[in-house]
mmCIF file of C-alpha atoms in Angstrom:
data_model
loop_
_atom_site.group_PDB
_atom_site.id
_atom_site.type_symbol
_atom_site.label_atom_id
_atom_site.label_comp_id
_atom_site.label_asym_id
_atom_site.label_seq_id
_atom_site.Cartn_x
_atom_site.Cartn_y
_atom_site.Cartn_z
ATOM 1 C CA MET A 1 -14.007 -11.340 34.796
ATOM 2 C CA SER A 2 -11.066 -12.503 32.631
ATOM 3 C CA ALA A 3 -13.127 -15.508 31.420
ATOM 4 C CA ASP A 4 -15.941 -13.159 30.314
ATOM 5 C CA ILE A 5 -13.424 -10.981 28.473
ATOM 6 C CA ALA A 6 -11.943 -14.056 26.755
ATOM 7 C CA ASP A 7 -15.436 -15.278 25.647
ATOM 8 C CA PHE A 8 -16.273 -11.811 24.347
ATOM 9 C CA GLY A 9 -13.015 -11.645 22.420
ATOM 10 C CA ARG A 10 -13.530 -15.037 20.868
ATOM 11 C CA GLY A 11 -17.165 -14.014 19.976
ATOM 12 C CA LEU A 12 -15.677 -11.152 17.864
ATOM 13 C CA ALA A 13 -13.604 -13.517 15.696
ATOM 14 C CA TYR A 14 -16.163 -14.112 12.930
ATOM 15 C CA PRO A 15 -17.542 -10.503 12.857
ATOM 16 C CA SER A 16 -13.953 -9.222 12.753
ATOM 17 C CA VAL A 17 -12.993 -11.429 9.808
ATOM 18 C CA ALA A 18 -16.246 -10.638 7.988
ATOM 19 C CA CYS A 19 -15.601 -6.882 8.358
ATOM 20 C CA LEU A 20 -12.072 -7.260 7.131
ATOM 21 C CA TRP A 21 -13.116 -9.083 3.956
ATOM 22 C CA MET A 22 -15.951 -6.558 3.378
ATOM 23 C CA ALA A 23 -13.426 -3.747 3.655
ATOM 24 C CA VAL A 24 -10.893 -5.505 1.442
ATOM 25 C CA LEU A 25 -13.481 -6.113 -1.344
ATOM 26 C CA THR A 26 -14.957 -2.574 -1.051
ATOM 27 C CA ARG A 27 -11.498 -0.902 -1.414
ATOM 28 C CA LEU A 28 -10.195 -3.336 -4.142
ATOM 29 C CA PRO A 29 -11.103 -0.976 -7.059
ATOM 30 C CA SER A 30 -9.349 1.961 -5.382
ATOM 31 C CA ALA A 31 -6.263 -0.206 -4.637
ATOM 32 C CA VAL A 32 -6.149 -1.236 -8.322
ATOM 33 C CA ARG A 33 -6.269 2.376 -9.500
ATOM 34 C CA SER A 34 -4.017 3.928 -6.894
ATOM 35 C CA PRO A 35 -0.499 2.536 -6.279
ATOM 36 C CA LYS A 36 -0.231 4.514 -3.019
ATOM 37 C CA GLN A 37 -3.167 2.501 -1.524
ATOM 38 C CA ARG A 38 -1.863 -0.952 -2.540
ATOM 39 C CA GLY A 39 0.461 -1.398 0.481
ATOM 40 C CA LEU A 40 -2.300 -0.614 2.957
ATOM 41 C CA TRP A 41 -4.808 -2.789 1.123
ATOM 42 C CA LEU A 42 -2.353 -5.674 0.960
ATOM 43 C CA ALA A 43 -1.650 -5.370 4.638
ATOM 44 C CA VAL A 44 -5.333 -5.632 5.524
ATOM 45 C CA ALA A 45 -6.031 -8.348 2.922
ATOM 46 C CA THR A 46 -3.204 -10.607 4.240
ATOM 47 C CA ALA A 47 -4.271 -9.911 7.815
ATOM 48 C CA ALA A 48 -7.740 -11.003 6.843
ATOM 49 C CA ALA A 49 -6.371 -14.172 5.262
ATOM 50 C CA ALA A 50 -4.225 -15.007 8.315
ATOM 51 C CA MET A 51 -7.166 -14.443 10.711
ATOM 52 C CA THR A 52 -9.430 -16.491 8.528
ATOM 53 C CA LEU A 53 -7.026 -19.421 8.810
ATOM 54 C CA ASN A 54 -7.264 -19.038 12.606
ATOM 55 C CA LEU A 55 -11.055 -19.581 12.712
ATOM 56 C CA PRO A 56 -11.919 -23.006 14.276
ATOM 57 C CA ASP A 57 -14.312 -24.024 11.497
ATOM 58 C CA VAL A 58 -11.924 -22.932 8.700
ATOM 59 C CA VAL A 59 -9.015 -24.724 10.387
ATOM 60 C CA ALA A 60 -11.064 -27.929 10.713
ATOM 61 C CA LEU A 61 -12.087 -27.710 7.082
ATOM 62 C CA ALA A 62 -8.568 -26.998 5.912
ATOM 63 C CA VAL A 63 -7.100 -29.894 7.998
ATOM 64 C CA ARG A 64 -9.637 -32.282 6.456
ATOM 65 C CA GLY A 65 -8.614 -31.073 3.005
ATOM 66 C CA SER A 66 -4.886 -31.086 3.485
ATOM 67 C CA GLY A 67 -4.461 -33.691 6.225
ATOM 68 C CA SER A 68 -1.809 -31.629 7.936
ATOM 69 C CA ALA A 69 -2.529 -29.301 10.869
ATOM 70 C CA HIS A 70 0.983 -27.898 11.092
ATOM 71 C CA PHE A 71 0.979 -27.106 7.327
ATOM 72 C CA ILE A 72 -2.128 -24.919 7.859
ATOM 73 C CA ALA A 73 -0.514 -23.257 10.891
ATOM 74 C CA LEU A 74 2.731 -22.618 8.905
ATOM 75 C CA THR A 75 0.771 -21.122 6.021
ATOM 76 C CA ARG A 76 -1.146 -18.819 8.435
ATOM 77 C CA ASN A 77 2.083 -17.601 10.034
ATOM 78 C CA LEU A 78 3.788 -17.063 6.666
ATOM 79 C CA ILE A 79 0.792 -15.001 5.508
ATOM 80 C CA GLY A 80 1.055 -13.059 8.752
ATOM 81 C CA VAL A 81 4.681 -12.235 7.952
ATOM 82 C CA VAL A 82 3.644 -10.989 4.508
ATOM 83 C CA SER A 83 1.053 -8.805 6.266
ATOM 84 C CA ALA A 84 3.817 -7.405 8.556
ATOM 85 C CA GLY A 85 5.943 -6.692 5.500
ATOM 86 C CA ALA A 86 3.054 -4.967 3.733
ATOM 87 C CA VAL A 87 2.638 -2.778 6.824
ATOM 88 C CA LEU A 88 6.266 -1.719 6.574
ATOM 89 C CA TYR A 89 5.799 -1.093 2.837
ATOM 90 C CA PHE A 90 2.722 1.013 3.532
ATOM 91 C CA VAL A 91 4.491 3.192 6.176
ATOM 92 C CA GLY A 92 7.388 3.690 3.762
ATOM 93 C CA ALA A 93 5.043 5.382 1.214
ATOM 94 C CA PRO A 94 4.507 8.727 3.061
ATOM 95 C CA THR A 95 8.221 8.935 3.856
ATOM 96 C CA SER A 96 9.159 8.208 0.186
ATOM 97 C CA SER A 97 11.787 5.900 1.639
ATOM 98 C CA SER A 98 12.916 3.361 -0.942
ATOM 99 C CA ARG A 99 15.241 1.899 1.638
ATOM 100 C CA LEU A 100 12.326 1.094 3.941
ATOM 101 C CA LYS A 101 10.373 -0.546 1.108
ATOM 102 C CA ILE A 102 13.294 -2.604 -0.100
ATOM 103 C CA GLY A 103 14.228 -3.448 3.468
ATOM 104 C CA SER A 104 10.639 -4.601 4.173
ATOM 105 C CA CYS A 105 10.796 -6.905 1.180
ATOM 106 C CA ILE A 106 14.154 -8.352 2.205
ATOM 107 C CA THR A 107 13.036 -8.740 5.818
ATOM 108 C CA VAL A 108 9.890 -10.618 4.745
ATOM 109 C CA GLY A 109 11.915 -12.969 2.507
ATOM 110 C CA MET A 110 14.499 -13.736 5.230
ATOM 111 C CA THR A 111 11.856 -14.196 7.944
ATOM 112 C CA MET A 112 9.784 -16.566 5.795
ATOM 113 C CA ALA A 113 12.938 -18.560 4.841
ATOM 114 C CA ALA A 114 13.938 -18.752 8.602
ATOM 115 C CA LEU A 115 10.406 -19.923 9.587
ATOM 116 C CA VAL A 116 10.374 -22.673 6.934
ATOM 117 C CA THR A 117 13.891 -23.757 7.959
ATOM 118 C CA LEU A 118 12.970 -23.912 11.649
ATOM 119 C CA GLU A 119 9.796 -25.802 10.778
ATOM 120 C CA ILE A 120 11.849 -28.414 8.907
ATOM 121 C CA LEU A 121 14.461 -28.755 11.583
ATOM 122 C CA ALA A 122 11.906 -29.074 14.398
ATOM 123 C CA PRO A 123 10.976 -32.495 15.946
ATOM 124 C CA PRO A 124 7.800 -34.073 14.635
ATOM 125 C CA HIS A 125 4.656 -32.178 15.781
ATOM 126 C CA ARG A 126 1.042 -31.597 14.774
ATOM 127 C CA GLU A 127 -0.045 -28.097 15.636
ATOM 128 C CA HIS A 128 1.818 -24.860 16.140
ATOM 129 C CA GLY A 129 1.189 -23.187 19.491
ATOM 130 C CA VAL A 130 2.406 -21.741 22.729
ATOM 131 C CA PRO A 131 0.558 -23.648 25.505
ATOM 132 C CA ALA A 132 0.078 -22.197 28.941
ATOM 133 C CA VAL A 133 2.019 -25.185 30.307
ATOM 134 C CA GLY A 134 4.737 -26.931 28.332
ATOM 135 C CA ASP A 135 7.108 -26.170 25.493
ATOM 136 C CA ALA A 136 6.232 -24.040 22.506
ATOM 137 C CA THR A 137 5.838 -25.927 19.152
ATOM 138 C CA PRO A 138 7.640 -26.263 16.811
ATOM 139 C CA SER A 139 10.311 -24.437 18.802
ATOM 140 C CA VAL A 140 11.025 -21.308 20.879
ATOM 141 C CA ALA A 141 13.312 -19.999 18.075
ATOM 142 C CA TYR A 142 10.469 -20.280 15.598
ATOM 143 C CA TRP A 143 8.095 -18.223 17.751
ATOM 144 C CA VAL A 144 10.747 -15.580 18.675
ATOM 145 C CA THR A 145 11.485 -15.117 15.021
ATOM 146 C CA LEU A 146 7.816 -14.772 14.097
ATOM 147 C CA ILE A 147 6.990 -12.465 17.007
ATOM 148 C CA SER A 148 10.032 -10.270 16.399
ATOM 149 C CA ALA A 149 8.938 -9.665 12.795
ATOM 150 C CA HIS A 150 5.454 -8.599 13.903
ATOM 151 C CA LEU A 151 6.713 -6.402 16.744
ATOM 152 C CA LEU A 152 9.201 -4.590 14.465
ATOM 153 C CA ALA A 153 6.510 -3.923 11.802
ATOM 154 C CA ASN A 154 3.851 -2.903 14.330
ATOM 155 C CA THR A 155 6.153 -0.556 16.251
ATOM 156 C CA VAL A 156 7.328 1.255 13.135
ATOM 157 C CA CYS A 157 3.799 1.433 11.750
ATOM 158 C CA PHE A 158 2.285 2.848 14.945
ATOM 159 C CA LEU A 159 4.971 5.517 15.220
ATOM 160 C CA VAL A 160 4.634 6.581 11.528
ATOM 161 C CA CYS A 161 0.820 6.631 11.640
ATOM 162 C CA TRP A 162 0.795 8.690 14.835
ATOM 163 C CA HIS A 163 3.340 11.127 13.431
ATOM 164 C CA TYR A 164 1.613 11.729 10.109
ATOM 165 C CA SER A 165 -1.902 11.730 11.540
ATOM 166 C CA ARG A 166 -0.952 14.862 13.517
ATOM 167 C CA ARG A 167 0.625 16.675 10.539
ATOM 168 C CA THR A 168 -1.941 16.079 7.810
ATOM 169 C CA GLU A 169 -4.716 18.621 7.163
ATOM 170 C CA SER A 170 -6.972 15.976 5.615
ATOM 171 C CA ARG A 171 -9.586 14.760 8.125
ATOM 172 C CA SER A 172 -10.113 11.589 6.153
ATOM 173 C CA LEU A 173 -6.432 10.725 6.083
ATOM 174 C CA ALA A 174 -5.910 11.608 9.763
ATOM 175 C CA ALA A 175 -8.861 9.412 10.802
ATOM 176 C CA SER A 176 -7.581 6.508 8.680
ATOM 177 C CA LEU A 177 -4.066 6.749 10.048
ATOM 178 C CA ARG A 178 -5.232 6.918 13.635
ATOM 179 C CA LEU A 179 -7.548 3.930 13.296
ATOM 180 C CA PHE A 180 -4.861 1.917 11.552
ATOM 181 C CA GLY A 181 -2.278 2.989 14.095
ATOM 182 C CA LEU A 182 -4.530 2.036 17.029
ATOM 183 C CA GLY A 183 -5.323 -1.362 15.445
ATOM 184 C CA THR A 184 -1.576 -1.837 14.939
ATOM 185 C CA ALA A 185 -0.890 -0.997 18.545
ATOM 186 C CA LEU A 186 -3.407 -3.654 19.700
ATOM 187 C CA ALA A 187 -1.677 -6.194 17.461
ATOM 188 C CA GLY A 188 1.632 -5.144 18.925
ATOM 189 C CA LEU A 189 0.273 -5.814 22.465
ATOM 190 C CA PHE A 190 -0.955 -9.145 21.243
ATOM 191 C CA TRP A 191 2.472 -10.215 20.051
ATOM 192 C CA LEU A 192 4.232 -8.733 23.086
ATOM 193 C CA ALA A 193 2.104 -10.903 25.357
ATOM 194 C CA TYR A 194 2.999 -13.932 23.245
ATOM 195 C CA LEU A 195 6.692 -13.011 23.564
ATOM 196 C CA LEU A 196 6.429 -12.856 27.372
ATOM 197 C CA GLN A 197 4.747 -16.194 27.390
ATOM 198 C CA VAL A 198 7.362 -17.786 25.149
ATOM 199 C CA THR A 199 10.380 -16.300 26.971
ATOM 200 C CA VAL A 200 9.401 -16.076 30.636
ATOM 201 C CA SER A 201 6.170 -18.215 30.757
ATOM 202 C CA SER A 202 3.995 -15.223 31.725
ATOM 203 C CA THR A 203 0.416 -16.187 31.152
ATOM 204 C CA TRP A 204 -1.579 -13.420 32.861
ATOM 205 C CA ALA A 205 -2.452 -11.781 29.543
ATOM 206 C CA LEU A 206 -3.750 -14.875 27.779
ATOM 207 C CA PRO A 207 -7.514 -14.164 28.372
ATOM 208 C CA TYR A 208 -7.149 -10.788 26.653
ATOM 209 C CA LEU A 209 -5.389 -11.976 23.499
ATOM 210 C CA PRO A 210 -8.499 -12.862 21.415
ATOM 211 C CA LEU A 211 -9.971 -9.449 22.214
ATOM 212 C CA LEU A 212 -6.831 -7.628 21.222
ATOM 213 C CA MET A 213 -6.457 -9.501 17.873
ATOM 214 C CA ASN A 214 -10.123 -9.197 16.906
ATOM 215 C CA LEU A 215 -10.364 -5.509 17.849
ATOM 216 C CA HIS A 216 -7.199 -4.985 15.735
ATOM 217 C CA GLY A 217 -9.132 -6.547 12.818
ATOM 218 C CA LEU A 218 -12.128 -4.314 13.262
ATOM 219 C CA LEU A 219 -9.997 -1.157 13.524
ATOM 220 C CA ARG A 220 -8.010 -2.008 10.434
ATOM 221 C CA ALA A 221 -11.198 -2.635 8.524
ATOM 222 C CA ALA A 222 -12.526 0.716 9.642
ATOM 223 C CA ALA A 223 -9.271 2.356 8.699
ATOM 224 C CA ILE A 224 -9.417 1.438 5.010
ATOM 225 C CA LEU A 225 -13.144 2.184 4.891
ATOM 226 C CA VAL A 226 -12.687 5.770 6.097
ATOM 227 C CA PRO A 227 -12.520 7.169 2.549
ATOM 228 C CA THR A 228 -15.662 5.259 1.668
ATOM 229 C CA PHE A 229 -17.490 6.638 4.745
ATOM 230 C CA PHE A 230 -16.399 10.224 3.926
ATOM 231 C CA THR A 231 -17.491 9.720 0.293
ATOM 232 C CA LEU A 232 -20.857 8.414 1.309
ATOM 233 C CA ARG A 233 -21.384 11.228 3.823
ATOM 234 C CA ARG A 234 -20.552 13.781 1.148
ATOM 235 C CA LEU A 235 -22.869 12.073 -1.303
ATOM 236 C CA VAL A 236 -25.744 12.034 1.219
ATOM 237 C CA ALA A 237 -25.162 15.721 1.947
ATOM 238 C CA GLU A 238 -25.195 16.601 -1.746
ATOM 239 C CA VAL A 239 -28.309 14.572 -2.384
ATOM 240 C CA ALA A 240 -30.048 16.333 0.518
ATOM 241 C CA VAL A 241 -29.054 19.738 -0.920
ATOM 242 C CA ALA A 242 -30.336 18.745 -4.378
ATOM 243 C CA TRP A 243 -33.587 17.480 -2.882
ATOM 244 C CA HIS A 244 -34.215 20.746 -1.064
ATOM 245 C CA LEU A 245 -33.304 22.921 -4.005
ATOM 246 C CA TRP A 246 -35.443 21.044 -6.553
ATOM 247 C CA PRO A 247 -38.837 22.892 -6.035
ATOM 248 C CA LEU A 248 -37.189 26.309 -6.237
ATOM 249 C CA TRP A 249 -35.061 25.298 -9.224
ATOM 250 C CA ARG A 250 -38.094 23.920 -11.065
ATOM 251 C CA ASP A 251 -40.146 27.085 -10.697
ATOM 252 C CA LEU A 252 -37.209 29.300 -11.702
ATOM 253 C CA VAL A 253 -36.288 27.319 -14.873
ATOM 254 C CA ARG A 254 -39.952 27.272 -15.893
ATOM 255 C CA ALA A 255 -39.896 31.044 -15.671
ATOM 256 C CA VAL A 256 -36.464 31.346 -17.339
ATOM 257 C CA PRO A 257 -36.071 28.084 -19.360
ATOM 258 C CA HIS A 258 -32.908 28.970 -21.199
ATOM 259 C CA VAL A 259 -30.727 28.923 -18.045
ATOM 260 C CA ALA A 260 -31.228 25.122 -17.568
ATOM 261 C CA LEU A 261 -28.823 22.676 -19.058
ATOM 262 C CA THR A 262 -31.657 20.028 -19.144
ATOM 263 C CA LYS A 263 -35.436 20.077 -18.903
ATOM 264 C CA PRO A 264 -37.031 19.590 -15.482
ATOM 265 C CA ARG A 265 -37.899 16.021 -14.605
ATOM 266 C CA ALA A 266 -39.546 14.445 -11.604
ATOM 267 C CA ARG A 267 -37.783 15.097 -8.316
ATOM 268 C CA LEU A 268 -36.904 11.485 -7.557
ATOM 269 C CA VAL A 269 -35.834 10.733 -11.154
ATOM 270 C CA GLU A 270 -33.527 13.740 -11.008
ATOM 271 C CA LEU A 271 -31.698 12.324 -7.990
ATOM 272 C CA LEU A 272 -31.620 8.659 -8.987
ATOM 273 C CA TRP A 273 -30.653 9.260 -12.607
ATOM 274 C CA PRO A 274 -29.113 12.731 -12.758
ATOM 275 C CA PRO A 275 -28.680 14.262 -16.212
ATOM 276 C CA VAL A 276 -25.123 15.319 -15.379
ATOM 277 C CA PRO A 277 -22.381 13.530 -13.436
ATOM 278 C CA ARG A 278 -23.647 13.079 -9.875
ATOM 279 C CA GLU A 279 -20.849 15.156 -8.349
ATOM 280 C CA LEU A 280 -21.927 18.060 -10.568
ATOM 281 C CA LEU A 281 -25.627 17.918 -9.876
ATOM 282 C CA VAL A 282 -25.755 20.409 -6.967
ATOM 283 C CA TYR A 283 -23.205 22.600 -8.705
ATOM 284 C CA ARG A 284 -25.407 22.824 -11.843
ATOM 285 C CA LYS A 285 -28.479 23.524 -9.675
ATOM 286 C CA VAL A 286 -26.701 26.373 -7.875
ATOM 287 C CA ILE A 287 -25.486 27.949 -11.115
ATOM 288 C CA GLU A 288 -28.925 27.697 -12.809
ATOM 289 C CA ILE A 289 -30.823 29.103 -9.804
ATOM 290 C CA ARG A 290 -28.312 31.977 -9.536
ATOM 291 C CA ASP A 291 -28.525 32.752 -13.266
ATOM 292 C CA ALA A 292 -32.366 32.604 -13.138
ATOM 293 C CA ILE A 293 -32.505 34.963 -10.161
ATOM 294 C CA LEU A 294 -30.161 37.419 -11.851
ATOM 295 C CA ILE A 295 -32.345 37.470 -14.954
ATOM 296 C CA LEU A 296 -35.549 37.821 -12.931
ATOM 297 C CA ASN A 297 -33.853 40.803 -11.238
ATOM 298 C CA GLU A 298 -34.898 42.682 -14.419
ATOM 299 C CA TYR A 299 -38.580 42.026 -13.566
ATOM 300 C CA ILE A 300 -38.591 43.231 -10.039
ATOM 301 C CA GLU A 301 -40.587 46.462 -9.447
ATOM 302 C CA PRO A 302 -38.603 48.857 -7.314
ATOM 303 C CA GLU A 303 -41.083 48.828 -4.367
ATOM 304 C CA VAL A 304 -41.335 45.038 -4.100
ATOM 305 C CA PRO A 305 -38.273 44.448 -1.836
ATOM 306 C CA ASN A 306 -39.538 46.919 0.737
ATOM 307 C CA LEU A 307 -43.011 45.382 0.612
ATOM 308 C CA ALA A 308 -41.465 41.949 1.010
ATOM 309 C CA ARG A 309 -39.527 43.182 4.092
ATOM 310 C CA SER A 310 -42.672 44.463 5.710
ATOM 311 C CA HIS A 311 -44.419 41.178 4.912
ATOM 312 C CA VAL A 312 -41.653 39.063 6.423
ATOM 313 C CA ALA A 313 -41.431 41.320 9.485
ATOM 314 C CA VAL A 314 -45.209 40.823 10.109
ATOM 315 C CA ALA A 315 -44.932 37.110 9.522
ATOM 316 C CA GLY A 316 -42.050 36.863 11.990
ATOM 317 C CA GLY A 317 -39.523 33.977 12.027
ATOM 318 C CA PRO A 318 -35.824 33.792 13.007
ATOM 319 C CA ALA A 319 -33.741 36.840 12.133
ATOM 320 C CA SER A 320 -31.041 34.689 10.538
ATOM 321 C CA GLY A 321 -33.467 33.558 7.810
ATOM 322 C CA ARG A 322 -35.154 36.901 7.115
ATOM 323 C CA GLU A 323 -32.986 37.857 4.127
ATOM 324 C CA ALA A 324 -33.713 34.526 2.449
ATOM 325 C CA ALA A 325 -37.473 34.966 3.236
ATOM 326 C CA VAL A 326 -37.452 38.459 1.683
ATOM 327 C CA LEU A 327 -35.643 37.260 -1.490
ATOM 328 C CA ALA A 328 -38.101 34.327 -1.690
ATOM 329 C CA CYS A 329 -40.989 36.766 -1.764
ATOM 330 C CA VAL A 330 -39.227 39.024 -4.291
ATOM 331 C CA ILE A 331 -38.312 36.203 -6.787
ATOM 332 C CA MET A 332 -41.848 34.664 -6.500
ATOM 333 C CA GLU A 333 -43.361 37.999 -7.533
ATOM 334 C CA ALA A 334 -40.741 38.363 -10.319
ATOM 335 C CA CYS A 335 -41.671 34.876 -11.602
ATOM 336 C CA ARG A 336 -45.305 35.894 -11.695
ATOM 337 C CA PHE A 337 -44.366 39.085 -13.437
ATOM 338 C CA LYS A 338 -42.345 37.316 -16.147
ATOM 339 C CA VAL A 339 -44.670 34.377 -16.713
ATOM 340 C CA ALA A 340 -47.542 36.868 -17.197
ATOM 341 C CA GLY A 341 -45.597 38.336 -20.118
ATOM 342 C CA ARG A 342 -45.168 41.787 -18.603
ATOM 343 C CA PRO A 343 -42.211 43.844 -19.787
ATOM 344 C CA GLN A 344 -38.888 44.317 -18.013
ATOM 345 C CA GLN A 345 -38.604 47.191 -15.621
ATOM 346 C CA GLN A 346 -36.943 50.275 -16.999
ATOM 347 C CA GLN A 347 -35.451 51.022 -13.574
ATOM 348 C CA GLN A 348 -34.031 47.644 -12.670
ATOM 349 C CA SER A 349 -33.551 46.634 -9.039
ATOM 350 C CA SER A 350 -30.114 45.611 -7.767
ATOM 351 C CA TYR A 351 -31.588 43.834 -4.781
ATOM 352 C CA SER A 352 -31.082 40.179 -5.944
ATOM 353 C CA THR A 353 -27.514 40.898 -7.094
ATOM 354 C CA SER A 354 -26.513 42.357 -3.701
ATOM 355 C CA VAL A 355 -28.122 39.454 -1.738
ATOM 356 C CA LEU A 356 -26.452 36.745 -3.817
ATOM 357 C CA GLU A 357 -22.955 38.043 -3.226
ATOM 358 C CA SER A 358 -21.435 35.262 -1.087
ATOM 359 C CA GLY A 359 -18.061 34.061 0.002
ATOM 360 C CA ASP A 360 -17.812 30.640 -1.628
ATOM 361 C CA LEU A 361 -19.835 27.735 -3.011
ATOM 362 C CA GLU A 362 -20.606 26.208 0.392
ATOM 363 C CA ASP A 363 -21.911 29.548 1.735
ATOM 364 C CA GLU A 364 -24.049 29.898 -1.393
ATOM 365 C CA LYS A 365 -25.463 26.378 -1.078
ATOM 366 C CA ARG A 366 -26.454 27.021 2.538
ATOM 367 C CA PHE A 367 -28.119 30.311 1.640
ATOM 368 C CA LEU A 368 -29.957 28.776 -1.390
ATOM 369 C CA VAL A 369 -31.228 25.889 0.797
ATOM 370 C CA ALA A 370 -32.626 28.505 3.250
ATOM 371 C CA LEU A 371 -34.077 30.349 0.273
ATOM 372 C CA ALA A 372 -35.725 27.140 -0.987
ATOM 373 C CA HIS A 373 -37.308 26.473 2.428
ATOM 374 C CA ALA A 374 -38.611 30.102 2.575
ATOM 375 C CA TYR A 375 -39.866 29.837 -0.999
ATOM 376 C CA GLY A 376 -41.971 26.875 -0.147
ATOM 377 C CA SER A 377 -43.366 28.331 3.086
ATOM 378 C CA ALA A 378 -46.978 29.441 3.573
ATOM 379 C CA SER A 379 -45.810 32.934 4.382
ATOM 380 C CA THR A 380 -44.190 33.452 1.015
ATOM 381 C CA ARG A 381 -47.208 31.999 -0.819
ATOM 382 C CA THR A 382 -49.399 34.622 0.750
ATOM 383 C CA PHE A 383 -47.257 37.565 -0.409
ATOM 384 C CA LYS A 384 -49.365 39.664 -2.809
ATOM 385 C CA PRO A 385 -47.974 43.134 -3.340
#
């Protein structure tokens, strides 16, 4: 069982590193623009670099290039210390604690200096490691210093992430903090197991260490990609709304052209190359549909809403969508009325105005999507008052 877990954990090494570098490159532009994200980005980037230098193929290539196995190991451990310091710097951001940030920089500098000194003072050796049997190389003091730095950073990070993930109202931030905190907790368990091995020669946890470290990498990659996932989900939702609204919007702006900011184009072209900033595409569609309906309100004959209700009642359908179905019949008749060049009604209906009164933009988008579905239905097309 433990051998299977160890093999599975080692099998995650390359996917974990690949996900980390993908996340680092994806979030690089945001880290450049936002100083608040740089600590988190640096923590993940340095963790990716350290884990890359632990991959067997990379180690073999680096040793052939440098000719020194322990130099590669020392570099990996120093980068790991920088990653731990970046974690402390990151958790200092929400607390606005300049002491924590300055202390993390000082701790990183002192720890790196101590590791280099202990490396120089150690007896000749090739590789750094803590074997299951035998002495740790280059020395026990070296490993205790390294492990202590990681445990300190991981403990503080986990506590801060857990604390602020419960207080924030942002779902994106809460998810990111929880994923990062969970990944940090797994890294903490990894280093705690190493500490037990170095100090009391406890080896029972060794098969689980690759799994802990590589899951930590996957969770940290997911943590910094959370804003990207939320952005993509929001973009897909907006594109879906724009796609559903397009047929209704096209017919309405043909009937009332002056409400449209731009001329109607092909449906797919409108989505791939929107005439306005993409984040405003649905907003513009909602405004123009609403304005067109309010203008068409002047062309609704007084008896049409009641006839539309009777038509929808006969056609059936869910009660929740009946109001949208009635309005779809009414505005289709109003479009016919206006396009035919018939005059405005002297006794104007207030039906459309009352139906369009909604709580907020999200409610209005949902209603207009239901209206667009009803507008394109066979039942609405057969409405002939």
